[in-house]
mmCIF file of C-alpha atoms and ligand atoms in Angstrom:
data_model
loop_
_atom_site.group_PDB
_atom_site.id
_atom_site.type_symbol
_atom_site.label_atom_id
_atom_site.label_comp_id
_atom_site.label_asym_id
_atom_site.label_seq_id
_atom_site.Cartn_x
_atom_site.Cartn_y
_atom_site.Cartn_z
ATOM 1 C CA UNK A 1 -33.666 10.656 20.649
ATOM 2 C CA UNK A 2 -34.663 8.234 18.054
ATOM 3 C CA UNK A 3 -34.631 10.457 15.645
ATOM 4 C CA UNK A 4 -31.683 12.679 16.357
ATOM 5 C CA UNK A 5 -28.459 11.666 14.749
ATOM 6 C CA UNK A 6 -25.021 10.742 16.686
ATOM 7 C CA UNK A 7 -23.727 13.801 15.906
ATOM 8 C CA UNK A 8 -26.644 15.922 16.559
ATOM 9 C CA UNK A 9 -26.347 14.690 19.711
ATOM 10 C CA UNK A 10 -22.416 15.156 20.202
ATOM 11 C CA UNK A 11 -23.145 18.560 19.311
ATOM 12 C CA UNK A 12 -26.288 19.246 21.935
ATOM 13 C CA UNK A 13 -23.951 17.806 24.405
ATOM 14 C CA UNK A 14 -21.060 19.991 23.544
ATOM 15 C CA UNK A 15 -19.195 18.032 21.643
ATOM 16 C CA UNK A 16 -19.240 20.299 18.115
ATOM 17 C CA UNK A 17 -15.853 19.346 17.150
ATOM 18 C CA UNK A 18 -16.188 15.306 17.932
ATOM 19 C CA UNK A 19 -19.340 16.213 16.168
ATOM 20 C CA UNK A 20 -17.656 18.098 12.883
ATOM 21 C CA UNK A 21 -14.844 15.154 12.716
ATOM 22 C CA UNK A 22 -17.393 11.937 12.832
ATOM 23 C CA UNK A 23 -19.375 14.474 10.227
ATOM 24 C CA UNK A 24 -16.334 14.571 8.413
ATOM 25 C CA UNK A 25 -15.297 10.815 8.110
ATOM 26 C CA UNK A 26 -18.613 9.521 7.579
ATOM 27 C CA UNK A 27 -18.889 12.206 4.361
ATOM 28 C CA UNK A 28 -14.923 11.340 3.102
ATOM 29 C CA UNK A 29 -15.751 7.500 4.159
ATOM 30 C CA UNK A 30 -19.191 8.065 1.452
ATOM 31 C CA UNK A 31 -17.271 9.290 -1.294
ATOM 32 C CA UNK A 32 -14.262 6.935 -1.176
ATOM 33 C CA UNK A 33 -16.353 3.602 0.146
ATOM 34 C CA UNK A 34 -13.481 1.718 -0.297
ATOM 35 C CA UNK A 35 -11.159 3.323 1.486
ATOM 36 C CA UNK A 36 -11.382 1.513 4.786
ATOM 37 C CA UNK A 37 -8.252 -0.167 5.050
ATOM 38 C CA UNK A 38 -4.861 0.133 3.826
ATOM 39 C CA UNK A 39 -1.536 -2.707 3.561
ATOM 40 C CA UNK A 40 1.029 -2.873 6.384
ATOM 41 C CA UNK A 41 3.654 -0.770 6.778
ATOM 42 C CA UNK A 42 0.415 1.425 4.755
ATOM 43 C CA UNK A 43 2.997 3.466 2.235
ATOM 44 C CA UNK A 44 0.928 6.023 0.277
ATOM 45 C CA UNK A 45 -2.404 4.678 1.391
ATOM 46 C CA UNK A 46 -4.529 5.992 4.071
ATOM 47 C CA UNK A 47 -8.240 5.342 4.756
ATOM 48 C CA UNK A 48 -11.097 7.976 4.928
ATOM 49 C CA UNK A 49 -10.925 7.701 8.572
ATOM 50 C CA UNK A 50 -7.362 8.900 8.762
ATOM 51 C CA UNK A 51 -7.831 11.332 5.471
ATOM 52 C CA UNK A 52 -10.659 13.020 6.887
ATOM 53 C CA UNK A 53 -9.734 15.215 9.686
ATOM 54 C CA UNK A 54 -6.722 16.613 7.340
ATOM 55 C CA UNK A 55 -9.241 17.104 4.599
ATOM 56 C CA UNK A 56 -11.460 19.386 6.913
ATOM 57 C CA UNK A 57 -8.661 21.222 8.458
ATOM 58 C CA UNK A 58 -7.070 22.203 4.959
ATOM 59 C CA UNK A 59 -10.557 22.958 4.022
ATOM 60 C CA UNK A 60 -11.423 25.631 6.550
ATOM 61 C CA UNK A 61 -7.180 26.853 6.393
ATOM 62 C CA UNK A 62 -8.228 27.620 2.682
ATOM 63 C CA UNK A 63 -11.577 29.318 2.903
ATOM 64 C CA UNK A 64 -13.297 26.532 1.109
ATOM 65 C CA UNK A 65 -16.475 26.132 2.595
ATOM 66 C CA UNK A 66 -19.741 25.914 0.518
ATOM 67 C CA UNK A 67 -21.020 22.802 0.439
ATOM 68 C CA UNK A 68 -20.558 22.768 -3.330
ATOM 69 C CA UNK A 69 -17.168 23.294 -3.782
ATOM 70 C CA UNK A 70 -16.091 20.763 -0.739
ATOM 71 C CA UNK A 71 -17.519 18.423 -2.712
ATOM 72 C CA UNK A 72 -16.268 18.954 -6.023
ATOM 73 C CA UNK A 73 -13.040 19.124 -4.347
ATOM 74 C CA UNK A 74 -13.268 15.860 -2.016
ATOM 75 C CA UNK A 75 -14.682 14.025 -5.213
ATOM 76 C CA UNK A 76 -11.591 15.335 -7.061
ATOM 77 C CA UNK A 77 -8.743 14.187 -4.357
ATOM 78 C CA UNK A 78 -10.893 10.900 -3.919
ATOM 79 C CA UNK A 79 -10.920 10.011 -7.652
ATOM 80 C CA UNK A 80 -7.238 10.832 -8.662
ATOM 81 C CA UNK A 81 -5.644 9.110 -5.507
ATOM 82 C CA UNK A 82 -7.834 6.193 -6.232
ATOM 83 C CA UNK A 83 -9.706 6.196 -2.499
ATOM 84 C CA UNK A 84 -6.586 7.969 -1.226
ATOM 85 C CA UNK A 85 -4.801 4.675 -2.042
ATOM 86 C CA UNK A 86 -2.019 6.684 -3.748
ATOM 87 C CA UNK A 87 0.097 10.044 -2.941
ATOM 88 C CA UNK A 88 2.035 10.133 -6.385
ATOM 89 C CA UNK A 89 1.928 9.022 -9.611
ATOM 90 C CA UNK A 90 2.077 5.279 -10.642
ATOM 91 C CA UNK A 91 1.049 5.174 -13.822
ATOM 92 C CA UNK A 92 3.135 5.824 -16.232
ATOM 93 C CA UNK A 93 4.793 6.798 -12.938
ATOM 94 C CA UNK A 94 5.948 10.656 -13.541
ATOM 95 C CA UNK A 95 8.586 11.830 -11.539
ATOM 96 C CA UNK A 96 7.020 14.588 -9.766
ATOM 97 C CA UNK A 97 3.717 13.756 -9.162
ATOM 98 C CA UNK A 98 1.230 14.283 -6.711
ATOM 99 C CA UNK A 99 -0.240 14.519 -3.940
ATOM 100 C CA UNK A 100 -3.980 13.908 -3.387
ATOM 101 C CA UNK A 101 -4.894 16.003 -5.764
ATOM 102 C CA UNK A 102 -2.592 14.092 -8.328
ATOM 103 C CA UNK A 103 -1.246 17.254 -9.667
ATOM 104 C CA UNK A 104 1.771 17.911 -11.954
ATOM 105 C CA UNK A 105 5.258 18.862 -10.544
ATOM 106 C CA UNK A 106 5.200 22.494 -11.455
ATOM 107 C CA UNK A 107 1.986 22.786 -8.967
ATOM 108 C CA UNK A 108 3.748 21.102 -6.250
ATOM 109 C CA UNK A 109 6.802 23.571 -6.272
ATOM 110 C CA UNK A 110 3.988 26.360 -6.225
ATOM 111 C CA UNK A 111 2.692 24.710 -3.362
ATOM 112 C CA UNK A 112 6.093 23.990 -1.181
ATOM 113 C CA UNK A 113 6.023 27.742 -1.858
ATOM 114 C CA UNK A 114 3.044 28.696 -0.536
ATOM 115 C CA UNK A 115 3.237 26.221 2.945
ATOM 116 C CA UNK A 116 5.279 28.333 5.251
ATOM 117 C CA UNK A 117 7.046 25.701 6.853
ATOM 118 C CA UNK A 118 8.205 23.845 3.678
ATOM 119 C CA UNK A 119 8.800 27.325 1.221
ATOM 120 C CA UNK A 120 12.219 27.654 2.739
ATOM 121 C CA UNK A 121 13.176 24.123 0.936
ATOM 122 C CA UNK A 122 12.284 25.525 -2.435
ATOM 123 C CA UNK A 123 13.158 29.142 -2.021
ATOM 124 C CA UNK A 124 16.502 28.532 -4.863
ATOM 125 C CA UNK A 125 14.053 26.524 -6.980
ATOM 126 C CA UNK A 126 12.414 29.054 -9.275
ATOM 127 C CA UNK A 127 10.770 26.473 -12.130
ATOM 128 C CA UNK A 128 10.826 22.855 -12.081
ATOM 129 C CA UNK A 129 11.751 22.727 -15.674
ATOM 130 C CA UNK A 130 14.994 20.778 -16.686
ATOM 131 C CA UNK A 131 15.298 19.384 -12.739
ATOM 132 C CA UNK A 132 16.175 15.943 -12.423
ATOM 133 C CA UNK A 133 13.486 12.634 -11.703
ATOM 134 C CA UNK A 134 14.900 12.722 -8.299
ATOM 135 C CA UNK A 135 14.749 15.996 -7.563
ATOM 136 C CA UNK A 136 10.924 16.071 -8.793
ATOM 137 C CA UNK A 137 10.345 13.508 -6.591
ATOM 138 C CA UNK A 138 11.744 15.410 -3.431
ATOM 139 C CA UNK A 139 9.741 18.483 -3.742
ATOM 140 C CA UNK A 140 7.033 15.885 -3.979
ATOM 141 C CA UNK A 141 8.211 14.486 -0.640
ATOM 142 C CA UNK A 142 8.039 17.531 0.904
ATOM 143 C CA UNK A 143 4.397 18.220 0.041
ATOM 144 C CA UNK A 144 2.854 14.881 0.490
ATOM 145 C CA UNK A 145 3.117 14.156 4.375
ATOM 146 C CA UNK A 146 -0.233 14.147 5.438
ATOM 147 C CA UNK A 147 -1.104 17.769 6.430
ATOM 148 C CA UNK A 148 -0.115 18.584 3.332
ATOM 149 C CA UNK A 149 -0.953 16.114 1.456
ATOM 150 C CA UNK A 150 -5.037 16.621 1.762
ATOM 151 C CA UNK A 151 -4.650 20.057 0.877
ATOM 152 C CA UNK A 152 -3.384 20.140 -2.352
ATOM 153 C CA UNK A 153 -7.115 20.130 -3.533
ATOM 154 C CA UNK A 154 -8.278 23.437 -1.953
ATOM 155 C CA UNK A 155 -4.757 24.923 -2.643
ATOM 156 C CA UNK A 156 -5.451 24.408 -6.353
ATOM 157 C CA UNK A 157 -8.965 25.347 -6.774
ATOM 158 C CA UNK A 158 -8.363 28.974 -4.482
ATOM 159 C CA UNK A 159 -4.875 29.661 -6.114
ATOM 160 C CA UNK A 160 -5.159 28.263 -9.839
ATOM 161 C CA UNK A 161 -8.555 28.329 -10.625
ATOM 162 C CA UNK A 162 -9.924 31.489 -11.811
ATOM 163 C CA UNK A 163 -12.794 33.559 -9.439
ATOM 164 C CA UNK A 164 -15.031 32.291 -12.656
ATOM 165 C CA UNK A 165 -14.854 28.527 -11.811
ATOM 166 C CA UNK A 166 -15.277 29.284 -7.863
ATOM 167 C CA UNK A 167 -18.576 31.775 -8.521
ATOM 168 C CA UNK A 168 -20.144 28.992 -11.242
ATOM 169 C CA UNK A 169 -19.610 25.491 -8.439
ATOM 170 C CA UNK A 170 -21.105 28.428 -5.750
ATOM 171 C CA UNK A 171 -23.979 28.818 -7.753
ATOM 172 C CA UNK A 172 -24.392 25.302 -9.735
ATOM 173 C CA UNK A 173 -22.402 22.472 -8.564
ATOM 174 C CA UNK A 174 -23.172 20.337 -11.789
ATOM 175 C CA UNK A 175 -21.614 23.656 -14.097
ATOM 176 C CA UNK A 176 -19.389 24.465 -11.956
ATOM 177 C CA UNK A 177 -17.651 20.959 -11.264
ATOM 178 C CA UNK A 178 -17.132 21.382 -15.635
ATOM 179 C CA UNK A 179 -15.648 24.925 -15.004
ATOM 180 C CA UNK A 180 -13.466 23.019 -12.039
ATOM 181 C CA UNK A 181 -12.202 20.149 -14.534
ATOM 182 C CA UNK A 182 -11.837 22.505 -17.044
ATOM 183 C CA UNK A 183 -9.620 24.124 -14.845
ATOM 184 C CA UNK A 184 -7.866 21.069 -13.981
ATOM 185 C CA UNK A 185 -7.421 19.958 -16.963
ATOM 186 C CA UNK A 186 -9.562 17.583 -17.392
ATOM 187 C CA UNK A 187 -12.930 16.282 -18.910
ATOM 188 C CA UNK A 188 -15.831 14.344 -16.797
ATOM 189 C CA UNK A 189 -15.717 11.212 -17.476
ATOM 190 C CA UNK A 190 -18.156 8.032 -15.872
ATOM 191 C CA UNK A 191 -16.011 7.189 -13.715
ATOM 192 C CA UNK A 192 -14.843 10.916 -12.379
ATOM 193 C CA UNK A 193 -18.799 11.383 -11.920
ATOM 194 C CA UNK A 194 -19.083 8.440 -10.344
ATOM 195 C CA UNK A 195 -17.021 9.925 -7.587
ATOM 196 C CA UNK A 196 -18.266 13.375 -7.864
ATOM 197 C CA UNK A 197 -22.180 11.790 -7.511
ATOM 198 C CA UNK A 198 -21.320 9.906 -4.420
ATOM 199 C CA UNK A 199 -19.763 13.586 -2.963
ATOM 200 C CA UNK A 200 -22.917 15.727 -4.152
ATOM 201 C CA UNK A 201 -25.038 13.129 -2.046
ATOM 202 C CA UNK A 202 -22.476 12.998 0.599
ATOM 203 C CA UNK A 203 -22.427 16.550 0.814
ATOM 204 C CA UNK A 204 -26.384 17.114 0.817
ATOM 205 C CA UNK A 205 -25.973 19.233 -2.179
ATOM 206 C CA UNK A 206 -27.910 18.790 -5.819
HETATM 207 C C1 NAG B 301 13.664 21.739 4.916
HETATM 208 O O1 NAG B 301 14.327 22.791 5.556
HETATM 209 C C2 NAG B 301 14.497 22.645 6.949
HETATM 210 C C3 NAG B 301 15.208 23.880 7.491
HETATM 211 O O2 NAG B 301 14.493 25.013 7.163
HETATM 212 C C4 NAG B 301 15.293 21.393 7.256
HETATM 213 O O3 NAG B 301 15.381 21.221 8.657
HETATM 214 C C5 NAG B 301 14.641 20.192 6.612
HETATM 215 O O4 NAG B 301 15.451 19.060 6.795
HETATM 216 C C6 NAG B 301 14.412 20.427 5.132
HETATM 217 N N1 NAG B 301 13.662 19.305 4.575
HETATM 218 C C7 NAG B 301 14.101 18.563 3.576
HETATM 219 C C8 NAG B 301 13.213 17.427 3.173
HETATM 220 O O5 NAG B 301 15.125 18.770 2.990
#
């Protein structure tokens, strides 16, 4: 017993899914270490405790689950929200956005469009070109409760990154999480690997 983890236990006892979740905020908790509490009333921030369960639910509702990407993915929503301390853009502040995932306004229309609950919203709203700050910041709003919110990350990397980028992180994380920023946008700098070292670890993947 000594040697068995908690949630090697939960899961001999029956418990797989209590198991999966404490699984899942320990690893989140890991890669965002400082995410363990937030201000009251909390605004954009929430802790890896309460990011966690959304992050593996959006994971598994998007097919994303080697070890590899999860990681690169986690590390990528943990960096750019800052522990998951933010949900849109504060500096320079651009109308538009967010999300986890910190992406640009034209990928969170794409996204209210693929969520069938929220594509309804956006069905008149063909390009986000030309659309006022405050409308930016609505389809935001629509995208960044919390269900949503955590799966911006998987959303990108299955819909906008090419088969290329998904095939290199399944095959070499450390290549593949270049082919990922690439993708993004992005280079790797010390502090992005900072977070994406803490997820490989987390993760149990080299
Ligand atoms: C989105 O559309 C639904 C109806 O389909 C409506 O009830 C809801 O208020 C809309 N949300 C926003 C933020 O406008």
């Amino acid at each position: 017993m000594r040697f068995t983890t908690t949630s090697s236990v939960l899961a001999a006892l029956g418990l797989a899914s209590l198991a999966a979740a404490l699984d899942a905020v320990q690893i989140v908790q890991q890669i965002a270490p400082d995410a363990t509490s937030c201000p009251s009333p909390p605004g954009d921030c929430r802790t890896a405790a309460q990011a966690a369960p959304f992050i593996a639910r959006s994971m598994h509702a998007f097919g994303v689950g080697c070890p590899n990407e999860m990681a690169s993915v986690v590390a990528l929503m943990a960096f750019e929200s800052v522990g998951f301390k933010y949900k849109h853009n504060v500096f320079p502040g651009r109308p538009g956005q967010g999300t986890a995932n910190m992406q640009m306004a034209k990928y969170n229309l794409l996204y209210a469009k693929a969520i069938p609950a929220v594509e309804g919203n956006v069905t008149d709203i063909a390009s986000v070109d030309g659309l006022p700050d405050d409308r930016l910041n609505w389809i935001l709003s629509l995208v960044t409760p919390d269900e949503y919110n955590f799966g911006s990350g998987p959303w990108f990397l299955t819909t906008q990154c090419g088969a290329d980028v998904r095939a290199k992180l399944q095959s070499n994380v450390d290549d593949g999480f270049q082919a990922y920023m690439q993708c993004v946008g992005v280079t790797v700098t010390d502090e992005r690997k900072a977070y994406f070292d803490r997820a490989k670890k987390a993760f149990g993947v080299v």
